[in-house]
JSON list of C-alpha atoms in Angstrom, two decimals:
[
{"chain": "B", "resi": 1365, "resn": "MET", "atom": "CA", "xyz": [108.94, 86.72, 114.96]},
{"chain": "B", "resi": 1366, "resn": "SER", "atom": "CA", "xyz": [106.80, 87.51, 111.79]},
{"chain": "B", "resi": 1367, "resn": "LYS", "atom": "CA", "xyz": [105.08, 85.06, 109.82]},
{"chain": "B", "resi": 1368, "resn": "VAL", "atom": "CA", "xyz": [106.93, 83.98, 106.56]},
{"chain": "B", "resi": 1369, "resn": "ILE", "atom": "CA", "xyz": [105.02, 81.70, 104.02]},
{"chain": "B", "resi": 1370, "resn": "GLU", "atom": "CA", "xyz": [107.41, 79.44, 101.68]},
{"chain": "B", "resi": 1371, "resn": "GLY", "atom": "CA", "xyz": [106.59, 79.68, 97.98]},
{"chain": "B", "resi": 1372, "resn": "LEU", "atom": "CA", "xyz": [105.78, 83.20, 97.78]},
{"chain": "B", "resi": 1373, "resn": "TYR", "atom": "CA", "xyz": [108.25, 86.13, 96.34]},
{"chain": "B", "resi": 1374, "resn": "TYR", "atom": "CA", "xyz": [108.94, 89.07, 98.86]},
{"chain": "B", "resi": 1375, "resn": "SER", "atom": "CA", "xyz": [110.25, 92.63, 98.15]},
{"chain": "B", "resi": 1376, "resn": "GLU", "atom": "CA", "xyz": [112.28, 94.68, 100.19]},
{"chain": "B", "resi": 1377, "resn": "SER", "atom": "CA", "xyz": [109.39, 97.18, 100.48]},
{"chain": "B", "resi": 1378, "resn": "HIS", "atom": "CA", "xyz": [107.58, 94.19, 102.42]},
{"chain": "B", "resi": 1379, "resn": "GLU", "atom": "CA", "xyz": [104.95, 93.17, 99.72]},
{"chain": "B", "resi": 1380, "resn": "PHE", "atom": "CA", "xyz": [104.61, 89.63, 98.61]},
{"chain": "B", "resi": 1381, "resn": "VAL", "atom": "CA", "xyz": [103.29, 87.89, 95.60]},
{"chain": "B", "resi": 1382, "resn": "ARG", "atom": "CA", "xyz": [101.52, 84.44, 95.65]},
{"chain": "B", "resi": 1383, "resn": "VAL", "atom": "CA", "xyz": [101.67, 83.47, 91.89]},
{"chain": "B", "resi": 1384, "resn": "GLU", "atom": "CA", "xyz": [98.90, 81.21, 90.44]},
{"chain": "B", "resi": 1385, "resn": "GLY", "atom": "CA", "xyz": [99.41, 80.47, 86.76]},
{"chain": "B", "resi": 1386, "resn": "ASP", "atom": "CA", "xyz": [99.42, 83.97, 84.73]},
{"chain": "B", "resi": 1387, "resn": "PHE", "atom": "CA", "xyz": [98.29, 85.84, 87.81]},
{"chain": "B", "resi": 1388, "resn": "GLY", "atom": "CA", "xyz": [99.89, 87.27, 91.10]},
{"chain": "B", "resi": 1389, "resn": "PHE", "atom": "CA", "xyz": [98.11, 88.17, 94.37]},
{"chain": "B", "resi": 1390, "resn": "VAL", "atom": "CA", "xyz": [99.95, 91.05, 95.87]},
{"chain": "B", "resi": 1391, "resn": "GLY", "atom": "CA", "xyz": [99.50, 91.98, 99.71]},
{"chain": "B", "resi": 1392, "resn": "ILE", "atom": "CA", "xyz": [101.75, 93.42, 102.43]},
{"chain": "B", "resi": 1393, "resn": "THR", "atom": "CA", "xyz": [103.45, 90.79, 104.60]},
{"chain": "B", "resi": 1394, "resn": "ASP", "atom": "CA", "xyz": [103.03, 89.96, 108.45]},
{"chain": "B", "resi": 1395, "resn": "TYR", "atom": "CA", "xyz": [105.96, 91.96, 109.28]},
{"chain": "B", "resi": 1396, "resn": "ALA", "atom": "CA", "xyz": [104.61, 94.98, 107.44]},
{"chain": "B", "resi": 1397, "resn": "GLN", "atom": "CA", "xyz": [101.22, 94.75, 109.16]},
{"chain": "B", "resi": 1398, "resn": "ASN", "atom": "CA", "xyz": [102.93, 94.41, 112.60]},
{"chain": "B", "resi": 1399, "resn": "ALA", "atom": "CA", "xyz": [104.95, 97.25, 111.97]},
{"chain": "B", "resi": 1400, "resn": "LEU", "atom": "CA", "xyz": [102.05, 99.52, 110.93]},
{"chain": "B", "resi": 1401, "resn": "GLY", "atom": "CA", "xyz": [99.89, 98.33, 113.74]},
{"chain": "B", "resi": 1402, "resn": "ASN", "atom": "CA", "xyz": [95.92, 98.55, 113.48]},
{"chain": "B", "resi": 1403, "resn": "VAL", "atom": "CA", "xyz": [94.91, 99.18, 109.55]},
{"chain": "B", "resi": 1404, "resn": "VAL", "atom": "CA", "xyz": [92.26, 101.56, 109.25]},
{"chain": "B", "resi": 1405, "resn": "TYR", "atom": "CA", "xyz": [92.22, 102.05, 105.47]},
{"chain": "B", "resi": 1406, "resn": "VAL", "atom": "CA", "xyz": [93.54, 100.64, 102.25]},
{"chain": "B", "resi": 1407, "resn": "ASP", "atom": "CA", "xyz": [93.67, 102.66, 99.07]},
{"chain": "B", "resi": 1408, "resn": "MET", "atom": "CA", "xyz": [93.75, 100.42, 96.05]},
{"chain": "B", "resi": 1409, "resn": "PRO", "atom": "CA", "xyz": [93.95, 101.08, 92.19]},
{"chain": "B", "resi": 1410, "resn": "GLU", "atom": "CA", "xyz": [90.83, 100.34, 90.17]},
{"chain": "B", "resi": 1411, "resn": "VAL", "atom": "CA", "xyz": [90.28, 97.29, 87.93]},
{"chain": "B", "resi": 1412, "resn": "ASP", "atom": "CA", "xyz": [92.23, 97.42, 84.51]},
{"chain": "B", "resi": 1413, "resn": "ASP", "atom": "CA", "xyz": [94.79, 100.01, 85.93]},
{"chain": "B", "resi": 1414, "resn": "GLU", "atom": "CA", "xyz": [98.33, 99.00, 85.12]},
{"chain": "B", "resi": 1415, "resn": "VAL", "atom": "CA", "xyz": [100.86, 98.50, 87.84]},
{"chain": "B", "resi": 1416, "resn": "GLU", "atom": "CA", "xyz": [104.73, 98.32, 87.52]},
{"chain": "B", "resi": 1417, "resn": "ALA", "atom": "CA", "xyz": [107.35, 96.85, 89.32]},
{"chain": "B", "resi": 1418, "resn": "GLY", "atom": "CA", "xyz": [108.92, 99.15, 91.64]},
{"chain": "B", "resi": 1419, "resn": "GLU", "atom": "CA", "xyz": [106.26, 101.82, 91.40]},
{"chain": "B", "resi": 1420, "resn": "GLU", "atom": "CA", "xyz": [103.59, 102.88, 93.97]},
{"chain": "B", "resi": 1421, "resn": "PHE", "atom": "CA", "xyz": [100.08, 101.39, 93.46]},
{"chain": "B", "resi": 1422, "resn": "GLY", "atom": "CA", "xyz": [98.44, 102.48, 96.49]},
{"chain": "B", "resi": 1423, "resn": "ALA", "atom": "CA", "xyz": [98.60, 103.10, 100.46]},
{"chain": "B", "resi": 1424, "resn": "VAL", "atom": "CA", "xyz": [97.84, 101.33, 103.59]},
{"chain": "B", "resi": 1425, "resn": "GLU", "atom": "CA", "xyz": [96.87, 103.76, 106.64]},
{"chain": "B", "resi": 1426, "resn": "SER", "atom": "CA", "xyz": [96.94, 102.63, 110.21]},
{"chain": "B", "resi": 1427, "resn": "VAL", "atom": "CA", "xyz": [96.59, 104.52, 113.42]},
{"chain": "B", "resi": 1428, "resn": "LYS", "atom": "CA", "xyz": [100.17, 105.10, 113.61]},
{"chain": "B", "resi": 1429, "resn": "ALA", "atom": "CA", "xyz": [101.01, 105.77, 109.99]},
{"chain": "B", "resi": 1430, "resn": "ALA", "atom": "CA", "xyz": [100.50, 105.83, 106.44]},
{"chain": "B", "resi": 1431, "resn": "SER", "atom": "CA", "xyz": [102.65, 103.31, 104.17]},
{"chain": "B", "resi": 1432, "resn": "ASP", "atom": "CA", "xyz": [102.93, 103.43, 100.40]},
{"chain": "B", "resi": 1433, "resn": "LEU", "atom": "CA", "xyz": [102.35, 100.06, 98.50]},
{"chain": "B", "resi": 1434, "resn": "ILE", "atom": "CA", "xyz": [104.99, 99.30, 95.97]},
{"chain": "B", "resi": 1435, "resn": "SER", "atom": "CA", "xyz": [104.10, 96.76, 93.54]},
{"chain": "B", "resi": 1436, "resn": "PRO", "atom": "CA", "xyz": [106.66, 93.93, 93.25]},
{"chain": "B", "resi": 1437, "resn": "VAL", "atom": "CA", "xyz": [105.58, 93.02, 89.77]},
{"chain": "B", "resi": 1438, "resn": "SER", "atom": "CA", "xyz": [104.07, 94.71, 86.50]},
{"chain": "B", "resi": 1439, "resn": "GLY", "atom": "CA", "xyz": [100.65, 93.81, 85.04]},
{"chain": "B", "resi": 1440, "resn": "LYS", "atom": "CA", "xyz": [96.93, 94.76, 84.94]},
{"chain": "B", "resi": 1441, "resn": "VAL", "atom": "CA", "xyz": [94.66, 94.75, 87.94]},
{"chain": "B", "resi": 1442, "resn": "VAL", "atom": "CA", "xyz": [92.15, 92.35, 87.25]},
{"chain": "B", "resi": 1443, "resn": "GLU", "atom": "CA", "xyz": [90.52, 92.34, 90.81]},
{"chain": "B", "resi": 1444, "resn": "ILE", "atom": "CA", "xyz": [90.74, 94.11, 94.01]},
{"chain": "B", "resi": 1445, "resn": "ASN", "atom": "CA", "xyz": [90.04, 92.74, 97.49]},
{"chain": "B", "resi": 1446, "resn": "GLU", "atom": "CA", "xyz": [86.86, 94.52, 98.23]},
{"chain": "B", "resi": 1447, "resn": "ALA", "atom": "CA", "xyz": [86.52, 93.02, 101.46]},
{"chain": "B", "resi": 1448, "resn": "LEU", "atom": "CA", "xyz": [89.27, 95.37, 102.47]},
{"chain": "B", "resi": 1449, "resn": "GLU", "atom": "CA", "xyz": [86.97, 98.36, 101.70]},
{"chain": "B", "resi": 1450, "resn": "ASP", "atom": "CA", "xyz": [84.64, 97.95, 104.65]},
{"chain": "B", "resi": 1451, "resn": "GLN", "atom": "CA", "xyz": [87.10, 95.64, 106.91]},
{"chain": "B", "resi": 1452, "resn": "PRO", "atom": "CA", "xyz": [90.76, 96.98, 106.38]},
{"chain": "B", "resi": 1453, "resn": "GLU", "atom": "CA", "xyz": [91.55, 95.22, 109.62]},
{"chain": "B", "resi": 1454, "resn": "LEU", "atom": "CA", "xyz": [91.57, 91.74, 107.93]},
{"chain": "B", "resi": 1455, "resn": "ILE", "atom": "CA", "xyz": [95.01, 92.55, 106.93]},
{"chain": "B", "resi": 1456, "resn": "ASN", "atom": "CA", "xyz": [96.09, 92.69, 110.68]},
{"chain": "B", "resi": 1457, "resn": "GLN", "atom": "CA", "xyz": [94.24, 89.30, 111.52]},
{"chain": "B", "resi": 1458, "resn": "ASP", "atom": "CA", "xyz": [96.10, 87.57, 108.43]},
{"chain": "B", "resi": 1459, "resn": "ALA", "atom": "CA", "xyz": [98.13, 89.48, 106.03]},
{"chain": "B", "resi": 1460, "resn": "PHE", "atom": "CA", "xyz": [98.43, 86.64, 103.63]},
{"chain": "B", "resi": 1461, "resn": "GLU", "atom": "CA", "xyz": [95.14, 85.56, 103.12]},
{"chain": "B", "resi": 1462, "resn": "ASN", "atom": "CA", "xyz": [94.08, 89.02, 102.72]},
{"chain": "B", "resi": 1463, "resn": "TRP", "atom": "CA", "xyz": [95.85, 90.24, 99.57]},
{"chain": "B", "resi": 1464, "resn": "ILE", "atom": "CA", "xyz": [95.29, 93.50, 98.13]},
{"chain": "B", "resi": 1465, "resn": "ILE", "atom": "CA", "xyz": [95.25, 93.27, 94.34]},
{"chain": "B", "resi": 1466, "resn": "LYS", "atom": "CA", "xyz": [95.16, 90.26, 91.83]},
{"chain": "B", "resi": 1467, "resn": "VAL", "atom": "CA", "xyz": [97.45, 91.09, 88.62]},
{"chain": "B", "resi": 1468, "resn": "GLU", "atom": "CA", "xyz": [97.64, 89.65, 85.23]},
{"chain": "B", "resi": 1469, "resn": "LEU", "atom": "CA", "xyz": [101.27, 89.36, 85.08]},
{"chain": "B", "resi": 1470, "resn": "SER", "atom": "CA", "xyz": [102.71, 90.93, 81.97]},
{"chain": "B", "resi": 1471, "resn": "ASP", "atom": "CA", "xyz": [106.55, 89.82, 82.76]},
{"chain": "B", "resi": 1472, "resn": "LYS", "atom": "CA", "xyz": [107.21, 86.87, 85.03]},
{"chain": "B", "resi": 1473, "resn": "SER", "atom": "CA", "xyz": [110.79, 87.79, 84.94]},
{"chain": "B", "resi": 1474, "resn": "ASP", "atom": "CA", "xyz": [109.97, 90.51, 87.42]},
{"chain": "B", "resi": 1475, "resn": "LEU", "atom": "CA", "xyz": [109.86, 87.57, 90.05]},
{"chain": "B", "resi": 1476, "resn": "ASP", "atom": "CA", "xyz": [113.46, 87.01, 89.65]},
{"chain": "B", "resi": 1477, "resn": "SER", "atom": "CA", "xyz": [114.45, 90.03, 91.42]},
{"chain": "B", "resi": 1478, "resn": "LEU", "atom": "CA", "xyz": [112.40, 89.08, 94.42]},
{"chain": "B", "resi": 1479, "resn": "MET", "atom": "CA", "xyz": [113.27, 87.12, 97.55]},
{"chain": "B", "resi": 1480, "resn": "ASP", "atom": "CA", "xyz": [112.13, 83.66, 98.47]},
{"chain": "B", "resi": 1481, "resn": "ALA", "atom": "CA", "xyz": [110.96, 83.05, 101.94]},
{"chain": "B", "resi": 1482, "resn": "LYS", "atom": "CA", "xyz": [114.25, 82.19, 103.41]},
{"chain": "B", "resi": 1483, "resn": "ALA", "atom": "CA", "xyz": [116.04, 85.23, 101.99]},
{"chain": "B", "resi": 1484, "resn": "TYR", "atom": "CA", "xyz": [112.85, 87.55, 103.37]},
{"chain": "B", "resi": 1485, "resn": "SER", "atom": "CA", "xyz": [113.29, 86.00, 106.81]},
{"chain": "B", "resi": 1486, "resn": "GLU", "atom": "CA", "xyz": [116.78, 86.98, 106.60]},
{"chain": "B", "resi": 1487, "resn": "PHE", "atom": "CA", "xyz": [116.44, 90.40, 105.67]},
{"chain": "B", "resi": 1488, "resn": "CYS", "atom": "CA", "xyz": [113.52, 90.97, 108.08]},
{"chain": "B", "resi": 1489, "resn": "GLU", "atom": "CA", "xyz": [116.02, 90.27, 110.86]},
{"chain": "B", "resi": 1490, "resn": "LYS", "atom": "CA", "xyz": [118.42, 92.73, 109.95]},
{"chain": "B", "resi": 1491, "resn": "GLU", "atom": "CA", "xyz": [115.80, 95.37, 109.83]}
]
């Protein structure tokens, strides 16, 4: 069973958002990294890029497959997780600690359409 953390927001495309004030830390879930297998590359946007909820912002590549990253929120990228450039496998070690982008949220109502931990766990069980 994949790990799901309380207090985060989850999308159907298996991204999570951890909200701290006006910022959201976006990454892929434990379920997603399990499905992908060994992550070998993370394609990230540039700082100051705008991301839109429901739109692609990058990709994660594993030895098995490449998967587009779909932003669960809209806003401006204020930071990328540079550690992933040299060590993409950190996502496999702990997907929730190793977020991909930090976004200044432009519309917190984006969060209303995402799932909480309980709903996401139930969603994954049906996958």
